Short mmCIF file of C-alpha atoms in Angstrom, two decimals:
data_model
loop_
_atom_site.label_atom_id
_atom_site.label_comp_id
_atom_site.label_asym_id
_atom_site.label_seq_id
_atom_site.Cartn_x
_atom_site.Cartn_y
_atom_site.Cartn_z
CA MET A 1 0.02 0.14 -0.05
CA SER A 2 1.20 3.60 -0.87
CA GLN A 3 1.80 5.82 1.93
CA LYS A 4 0.56 8.71 -0.36
CA GLN A 5 -2.86 9.17 0.34
CA ALA A 6 -5.20 9.79 -2.62
CA VAL A 7 -7.36 13.20 -1.88
CA GLU A 8 -11.03 12.42 -2.48
CA VAL A 9 -12.66 15.24 -4.57
CA GLU A 10 -16.32 15.77 -5.22
CA VAL A 11 -16.96 18.06 -8.20
CA ARG A 12 -20.58 19.48 -8.64
CA GLU A 13 -22.42 22.42 -10.01
CA LEU A 14 -22.45 25.45 -7.35
CA GLU A 15 -25.98 26.31 -6.43
CA GLU A 16 -27.41 29.20 -4.49
CA LYS A 17 -26.88 27.52 -1.06
CA ASP A 18 -23.07 27.74 -2.09
CA ALA A 19 -22.93 31.52 -2.18
CA GLN A 20 -21.39 32.28 1.12
CA GLU A 21 -18.68 29.63 0.98
CA LEU A 22 -17.69 30.75 -2.66
CA LEU A 23 -17.36 34.27 -1.70
CA GLY A 24 -14.97 33.07 1.14
CA LEU A 25 -13.07 31.03 -1.07
CA MET A 26 -12.82 33.90 -3.83
CA ARG A 27 -11.68 36.35 -1.11
CA GLU A 28 -8.68 34.04 -0.34
CA ILE A 29 -7.89 33.02 -3.86
CA TYR A 30 -7.48 36.60 -5.31
CA LEU A 31 -4.61 37.29 -2.79
CA GLN A 32 -2.83 34.19 -3.84
CA SER A 33 -2.15 34.24 -7.33
CA ASP A 34 -0.70 36.98 -9.79
CA PHE A 35 -2.00 34.77 -12.80
CA LEU A 36 -5.69 35.74 -12.33
CA SER A 37 -7.56 38.87 -13.73
CA MET A 38 -9.84 38.41 -10.43
CA ASP A 39 -9.23 41.46 -8.19
CA GLU A 40 -10.78 43.01 -5.10
CA SER A 41 -13.78 44.47 -7.17
CA ASP A 42 -14.78 40.80 -7.98
CA VAL A 43 -15.21 39.63 -4.42
CA ASN A 44 -17.02 42.71 -2.93
CA HIS A 45 -20.54 41.18 -3.98
CA THR A 46 -23.07 40.53 -1.00
CA VAL A 47 -24.07 37.03 -0.29
CA GLU A 48 -27.57 37.83 -1.82
CA GLU A 49 -25.79 39.34 -5.18
CA GLN A 50 -23.81 35.96 -5.06
CA ARG A 51 -26.76 33.84 -4.75
CA GLU A 52 -28.74 35.44 -7.51
CA SER A 53 -25.50 35.17 -9.76
CA LEU A 54 -25.12 31.23 -9.03
CA LYS A 55 -29.19 31.10 -9.59
CA ASN A 56 -28.63 32.59 -13.09
CA ILE A 57 -25.73 30.55 -13.97
CA TYR A 58 -27.09 27.26 -12.63
CA GLU A 59 -30.54 27.93 -14.76
CA SER A 60 -28.45 28.96 -18.21
CA ALA A 61 -27.97 26.39 -20.93
CA ASN A 62 -24.66 27.79 -21.81
CA ASN A 63 -23.17 28.81 -18.47
CA THR A 64 -21.92 26.76 -15.58
CA LEU A 65 -19.65 26.77 -12.36
CA LEU A 66 -18.48 23.78 -10.92
CA GLY A 67 -17.10 23.55 -7.34
CA ALA A 68 -14.51 21.04 -6.14
CA PHE A 69 -14.74 20.00 -2.60
CA VAL A 70 -12.28 17.94 -0.13
CA ASP A 71 -13.87 16.68 2.69
CA GLY A 72 -16.77 18.83 2.21
CA LYS A 73 -14.89 22.10 1.99
CA LEU A 74 -14.92 24.33 -1.38
CA VAL A 75 -11.30 24.51 -2.66
CA GLY A 76 -11.58 25.37 -6.23
CA THR A 77 -13.65 26.39 -8.88
CA ALA A 78 -14.15 25.99 -12.70
CA GLY A 79 -16.62 28.08 -14.83
CA ILE A 80 -17.75 28.56 -18.41
CA HIS A 81 -19.17 31.90 -19.25
CA ALA A 82 -21.08 32.35 -22.51
CA SER A 83 -23.10 35.17 -23.89
CA HIS A 84 -26.79 35.50 -24.38
CA GLN A 85 -26.29 36.81 -27.86
CA ARG A 86 -27.05 34.35 -30.66
CA ARG A 87 -24.22 34.97 -32.95
CA ILE A 88 -21.72 33.82 -30.08
CA PHE A 89 -23.82 31.89 -27.86
CA HIS A 90 -22.08 28.80 -28.68
CA ILE A 91 -18.60 30.36 -27.47
CA GLY A 92 -17.64 29.28 -23.92
CA GLU A 93 -14.90 31.19 -21.94
CA ILE A 94 -13.29 29.16 -19.31
CA GLY A 95 -11.89 30.24 -16.01
CA ILE A 96 -10.32 28.12 -13.34
CA SER A 97 -9.40 29.23 -9.87
CA ILE A 98 -7.97 26.78 -7.18
CA HIS A 99 -6.77 27.42 -3.55
CA GLN A 100 -3.15 27.33 -3.25
CA ASP A 101 -3.08 24.54 -1.03
CA TYR A 102 -4.01 22.48 -4.07
CA TRP A 103 -1.93 23.78 -6.86
CA ASN A 104 0.00 20.96 -8.63
CA SER A 105 -2.47 18.37 -7.38
CA GLY A 106 -3.94 17.29 -10.49
CA LEU A 107 -6.90 19.31 -9.59
CA GLY A 108 -6.90 21.43 -12.60
CA THR A 109 -6.87 18.75 -15.23
CA LEU A 110 -9.74 17.03 -13.31
CA LEU A 111 -11.75 20.28 -13.29
CA MET A 112 -10.78 20.88 -17.10
CA GLN A 113 -12.10 17.39 -17.97
CA ASP A 114 -15.49 17.98 -16.14
CA LEU A 115 -15.79 21.28 -17.88
CA ILE A 116 -15.16 19.74 -21.40
CA ASP A 117 -17.63 16.99 -20.62
CA TRP A 118 -20.25 19.66 -19.35
CA ALA A 119 -19.94 21.41 -22.63
CA LYS A 120 -20.26 18.10 -24.64
CA ASP A 121 -23.42 17.43 -22.56
CA SER A 122 -24.84 20.93 -23.01
CA LYS A 123 -25.00 20.67 -26.96
CA VAL A 124 -24.85 24.23 -27.28
CA ILE A 125 -21.26 24.86 -26.42
CA ARG A 126 -19.34 24.55 -29.71
CA ARG A 127 -16.02 26.19 -28.90
CA LEU A 128 -14.15 26.48 -25.75
CA GLN A 129 -11.63 29.35 -25.13
CA LEU A 130 -9.45 30.64 -22.42
CA THR A 131 -6.78 33.35 -22.00
CA VAL A 132 -3.69 32.51 -19.75
CA GLN A 133 -0.72 34.31 -19.11
CA LYS A 134 2.59 32.79 -20.97
CA ARG A 135 4.49 32.98 -17.92
CA ASN A 136 1.95 30.64 -16.19
CA THR A 137 3.71 27.60 -18.13
CA ARG A 138 2.16 25.10 -16.00
CA ALA A 139 -1.31 26.00 -16.82
CA VAL A 140 -0.52 26.40 -20.41
CA HIS A 141 0.85 22.77 -20.34
CA VAL A 142 -2.10 21.42 -18.83
CA TYR A 143 -4.47 23.11 -21.24
CA GLU A 144 -2.48 21.63 -24.11
CA LYS A 145 -2.63 18.34 -22.55
CA MET A 146 -6.17 18.42 -22.63
CA GLY A 147 -6.30 19.27 -26.31
CA PHE A 148 -6.60 23.17 -26.18
CA LYS A 149 -4.51 24.99 -29.14
CA THR A 150 -2.73 28.36 -29.03
CA GLU A 151 -4.61 30.41 -31.59
CA THR A 152 -2.30 33.62 -30.83
CA ILE A 153 -0.11 35.10 -28.12
CA MET A 154 -1.68 38.35 -27.44
CA GLU A 155 0.76 41.49 -26.80
CA ARG A 156 -0.25 43.44 -23.78
CA GLY A 157 -2.84 40.83 -22.86
CA ALA A 158 -2.44 41.55 -19.34
CA ILE A 159 -0.37 43.99 -16.90
CA ASP A 160 1.42 42.63 -13.78
CA ALA A 161 1.19 44.32 -10.25
CA ASP A 162 4.56 46.48 -11.28
CA GLY A 163 2.75 47.67 -14.37
CA HIS A 164 4.68 45.44 -16.86
CA PHE A 165 2.83 44.33 -19.76
CA LEU A 166 2.67 40.50 -20.29
CA ASP A 167 1.95 38.03 -23.22
CA VAL A 168 -1.10 36.06 -23.05
CA HIS A 169 -2.24 32.79 -24.84
CA LEU A 170 -5.65 32.70 -26.41
CA MET A 171 -6.33 28.99 -26.57
CA SER A 172 -9.28 27.22 -27.99
CA LEU A 173 -10.74 23.63 -28.22
CA MET A 174 -13.64 22.71 -30.49
CA ILE A 175 -16.68 20.80 -29.07
CA ASP A 176 -18.45 18.25 -31.36
CA MET B 1 -18.20 73.03 -57.60
CA SER B 2 -18.93 69.25 -57.12
CA GLN B 3 -22.41 67.94 -57.34
CA LYS B 4 -21.74 65.75 -54.53
CA GLN B 5 -22.55 67.18 -51.09
CA ALA B 6 -20.23 66.49 -48.08
CA VAL B 7 -22.46 65.28 -45.23
CA GLU B 8 -21.67 67.16 -42.13
CA VAL B 9 -21.02 64.70 -39.02
CA GLU B 10 -20.80 65.77 -35.57
CA VAL B 11 -19.27 63.30 -33.28
CA ARG B 12 -19.40 63.57 -29.38
CA GLU B 13 -19.55 61.50 -26.39
CA LEU B 14 -23.07 60.10 -25.47
CA GLU B 15 -24.66 61.48 -22.36
CA GLU B 16 -27.65 60.38 -20.39
CA LYS B 17 -29.88 62.76 -22.32
CA ASP B 18 -29.30 60.35 -25.22
CA ALA B 19 -30.64 57.27 -23.92
CA GLN B 20 -34.06 57.34 -25.79
CA GLU B 21 -32.53 58.05 -29.30
CA LEU B 22 -29.64 55.49 -28.86
CA LEU B 23 -32.16 52.81 -28.09
CA GLY B 24 -34.21 53.95 -31.03
CA LEU B 25 -31.05 53.54 -33.30
CA MET B 26 -30.04 50.37 -31.89
CA ARG B 27 -33.69 49.03 -32.50
CA GLU B 28 -33.11 49.71 -36.38
CA ILE B 29 -29.38 48.59 -36.76
CA TYR B 30 -29.63 45.06 -35.28
CA LEU B 31 -32.16 44.32 -37.79
CA GLN B 32 -30.12 45.49 -40.69
CA SER B 33 -26.80 43.82 -40.30
CA ASP B 34 -25.74 39.89 -40.03
CA PHE B 35 -22.25 41.33 -38.95
CA LEU B 36 -23.04 42.16 -35.43
CA SER B 37 -23.25 40.17 -32.33
CA MET B 38 -25.92 42.49 -30.99
CA ASP B 39 -29.33 41.05 -31.02
CA GLU B 40 -32.69 41.74 -29.71
CA SER B 41 -31.79 41.15 -26.26
CA ASP B 42 -29.45 44.12 -26.31
CA VAL B 43 -32.22 46.61 -27.38
CA ASN B 44 -34.86 45.53 -24.53
CA HIS B 45 -33.43 47.92 -22.07
CA THR B 46 -35.83 50.56 -20.69
CA VAL B 47 -34.86 54.11 -21.20
CA GLU B 48 -33.99 54.46 -17.56
CA GLU B 49 -31.71 51.46 -17.85
CA GLN B 50 -29.96 53.07 -20.91
CA ARG B 51 -29.68 56.22 -18.91
CA GLU B 52 -27.87 54.65 -16.29
CA SER B 53 -25.61 52.98 -18.45
CA LEU B 54 -24.74 55.91 -20.41
CA LYS B 55 -23.85 57.63 -17.11
CA ASN B 56 -21.49 54.93 -15.85
CA ILE B 57 -19.74 54.71 -19.44
CA TYR B 58 -19.60 58.36 -19.34
CA GLU B 59 -17.96 58.85 -15.86
CA SER B 60 -15.46 55.62 -16.69
CA ALA B 61 -11.92 56.14 -17.34
CA ASN B 62 -11.57 53.32 -19.56
CA ASN B 63 -14.99 53.21 -21.37
CA THR B 64 -16.76 55.55 -24.00
CA LEU B 65 -19.41 55.52 -26.26
CA LEU B 66 -19.24 58.15 -29.23
CA GLY B 67 -22.32 59.23 -31.38
CA ALA B 68 -22.17 60.46 -34.90
CA PHE B 69 -24.97 62.88 -35.46
CA VAL B 70 -26.00 64.03 -39.16
CA ASP B 71 -28.61 66.97 -39.02
CA GLY B 72 -28.84 66.62 -35.22
CA LYS B 73 -29.72 62.82 -35.95
CA LEU B 74 -27.94 59.77 -34.34
CA VAL B 75 -26.82 57.61 -37.00
CA GLY B 76 -24.17 55.49 -35.49
CA THR B 77 -22.04 54.63 -32.55
CA ALA B 78 -18.55 53.54 -31.77
CA GLY B 79 -17.69 52.46 -28.38
CA ILE B 80 -14.72 51.32 -26.29
CA HIS B 81 -15.45 48.74 -23.49
CA ALA B 82 -12.75 47.93 -20.82
CA SER B 83 -12.92 45.83 -17.73
CA HIS B 84 -12.79 47.24 -14.23
CA GLN B 85 -10.15 44.58 -13.50
CA ARG B 86 -6.75 45.81 -12.99
CA ARG B 87 -4.82 43.35 -14.78
CA ILE B 88 -6.79 44.07 -18.06
CA PHE B 89 -7.82 47.61 -17.29
CA HIS B 90 -5.70 48.70 -20.28
CA ILE B 91 -7.47 46.70 -22.88
CA GLY B 92 -10.27 48.49 -25.00
CA GLU B 93 -12.84 46.35 -26.80
CA ILE B 94 -14.14 48.28 -29.81
CA GLY B 95 -17.62 48.21 -31.05
CA ILE B 96 -19.04 50.19 -33.94
CA SER B 97 -22.57 50.06 -35.21
CA ILE B 98 -23.75 52.35 -38.06
CA HIS B 99 -27.11 52.69 -39.64
CA GLN B 100 -27.19 51.22 -43.23
CA ASP B 101 -28.24 54.63 -45.01
CA TYR B 102 -24.36 55.54 -43.87
CA TRP B 103 -22.68 52.35 -44.85
CA ASN B 104 -19.76 53.02 -47.07
CA SER B 105 -19.73 56.69 -46.66
CA GLY B 106 -16.41 57.00 -44.70
CA LEU B 107 -18.05 57.20 -41.42
CA GLY B 108 -16.74 54.15 -40.07
CA THR B 109 -13.15 55.48 -40.65
CA LEU B 110 -14.00 58.70 -38.74
CA LEU B 111 -15.30 57.04 -35.90
CA MET B 112 -12.60 54.71 -35.57
CA GLN B 113 -10.09 57.59 -35.83
CA ASP B 114 -11.97 59.54 -33.07
CA LEU B 115 -11.85 56.11 -30.72
CA ILE B 116 -8.18 55.74 -31.38
CA ASP B 117 -7.71 59.72 -30.39
CA TRP B 118 -10.01 58.96 -27.34
CA ALA B 119 -8.01 55.74 -26.21
CA LYS B 120 -4.55 58.09 -26.72
CA ASP B 121 -6.08 60.74 -24.73
CA SER B 122 -7.46 58.21 -22.03
CA LYS B 123 -3.67 57.48 -21.06
CA VAL B 124 -5.01 54.37 -19.62
CA ILE B 125 -5.89 52.43 -22.79
CA ARG B 126 -2.76 50.61 -24.00
CA ARG B 127 -4.30 47.86 -26.28
CA LEU B 128 -7.29 48.27 -28.39
CA GLN B 129 -8.75 44.93 -30.00
CA LEU B 130 -11.92 43.97 -32.04
CA THR B 131 -13.49 41.17 -33.53
CA VAL B 132 -14.94 41.16 -37.17
CA GLN B 133 -16.36 38.41 -39.23
CA LYS B 134 -13.82 37.37 -42.10
CA ARG B 135 -16.83 37.58 -44.62
CA ASN B 136 -17.13 41.47 -43.53
CA THR B 137 -14.08 42.25 -45.89
CA ARG B 138 -14.96 45.86 -46.25
CA ALA B 139 -14.60 46.47 -42.38
CA VAL B 140 -11.45 44.50 -42.02
CA HIS B 141 -9.91 46.54 -44.79
CA VAL B 142 -10.93 49.89 -42.82
CA TYR B 143 -9.45 48.46 -39.81
CA GLU B 144 -6.03 47.34 -41.61
CA LYS B 145 -6.04 50.91 -42.99
CA MET B 146 -6.19 52.32 -39.49
CA GLY B 147 -3.10 50.15 -38.30
CA PHE B 148 -5.10 47.31 -36.62
CA LYS B 149 -3.34 43.79 -37.27
CA THR B 150 -4.83 40.52 -37.37
CA GLU B 151 -3.59 38.42 -34.43
CA THR B 152 -5.30 35.29 -35.29
CA ILE B 153 -8.49 33.91 -37.19
CA MET B 154 -10.82 32.48 -34.64
CA GLU B 155 -12.29 29.10 -35.72
CA ARG B 156 -16.40 29.21 -34.86
CA GLY B 157 -15.91 32.75 -33.87
CA ALA B 158 -19.46 33.23 -34.66
CA ILE B 159 -22.54 31.69 -36.05
CA ASP B 160 -24.75 32.94 -38.73
CA ALA B 161 -28.62 33.08 -38.85
CA ASP B 162 -28.54 29.35 -40.80
CA GLY B 163 -26.47 28.14 -38.07
CA HIS B 164 -23.21 27.83 -40.06
CA PHE B 165 -20.00 28.65 -38.20
CA LEU B 166 -17.77 31.79 -39.12
CA ASP B 167 -14.21 32.76 -38.97
CA VAL B 168 -13.69 35.90 -36.97
CA HIS B 169 -10.56 37.97 -37.06
CA LEU B 170 -9.18 39.18 -33.85
CA MET B 171 -7.47 42.27 -34.54
CA SER B 172 -5.53 44.72 -32.18
CA LEU B 173 -3.50 48.06 -32.14
CA MET B 174 -1.03 49.15 -29.62
CA ILE B 175 -1.68 52.56 -28.12
CA ASP B 176 1.55 54.54 -26.95
#
């Protein structure tokens, strides 16, 4: 028997009841990573606003937000955001956020696979896309492993805390 | 003297007082073009919601909405939309909509030049970007003429009214 304990992770769609725990996680995560666009303006919602947002996502045909739970505690999220507009209704933009205690644990790969499965089941999402900073090489590698292709590297696609411009990959995966 | 009359166009930032006229124009335009993402869901706002939106845009450091007026009548708009998030605060997404009576009149070029000037004056916008359907070759040509470069052509970047996928240019212009 291996000494290494496998971590049991439950992944499910987040619902209204998860609003408070989600806000708590987001408030921790945005301080942990320079790789995310998320900042304090994204975590200043009230619980009631967050409940409303989760309700709308849950009921939408082309949006989802999955939560990863370890021992019943929310430790990461993975979402697909898509527009209400018909011309681009089929394009899902992916965002994944994981608590630093679970970086490099394989959780990103697991969540991405669940998102891809969700997109396939949705029948309406036909293109997944994401942006990721070029310097976040580990994430780029995970996305490539899952089948994403870099369409371009966007000049000035982000800016770091010191005001320096960063290259950002635009990656996509067709869903059939 | 030429027989051709030059059309006099006034371009200015839209304000709260323009809400009703803007909604009227948008309701006409979205029916005229297959090249826009805008659909009926974007024109179902109340005048009060539109006033609030125009107020927020007008007061924002990295968002603007310009209106083109001919004989005092609004005939087109050109906007820069940017995020509140610090990491991407400097990225302005461009959207231009023109009433079909003024297509191919040079108004698109005029509005784009005004947007570029606005971006330079803003001091905060450092990358302009836009998406445009590949089949909209006239618009692609205008944007190239103004200095925009195609970073990639996105597969399935849009879908037409018959459900066929369309290629979409991602174009950008650095602002210094």
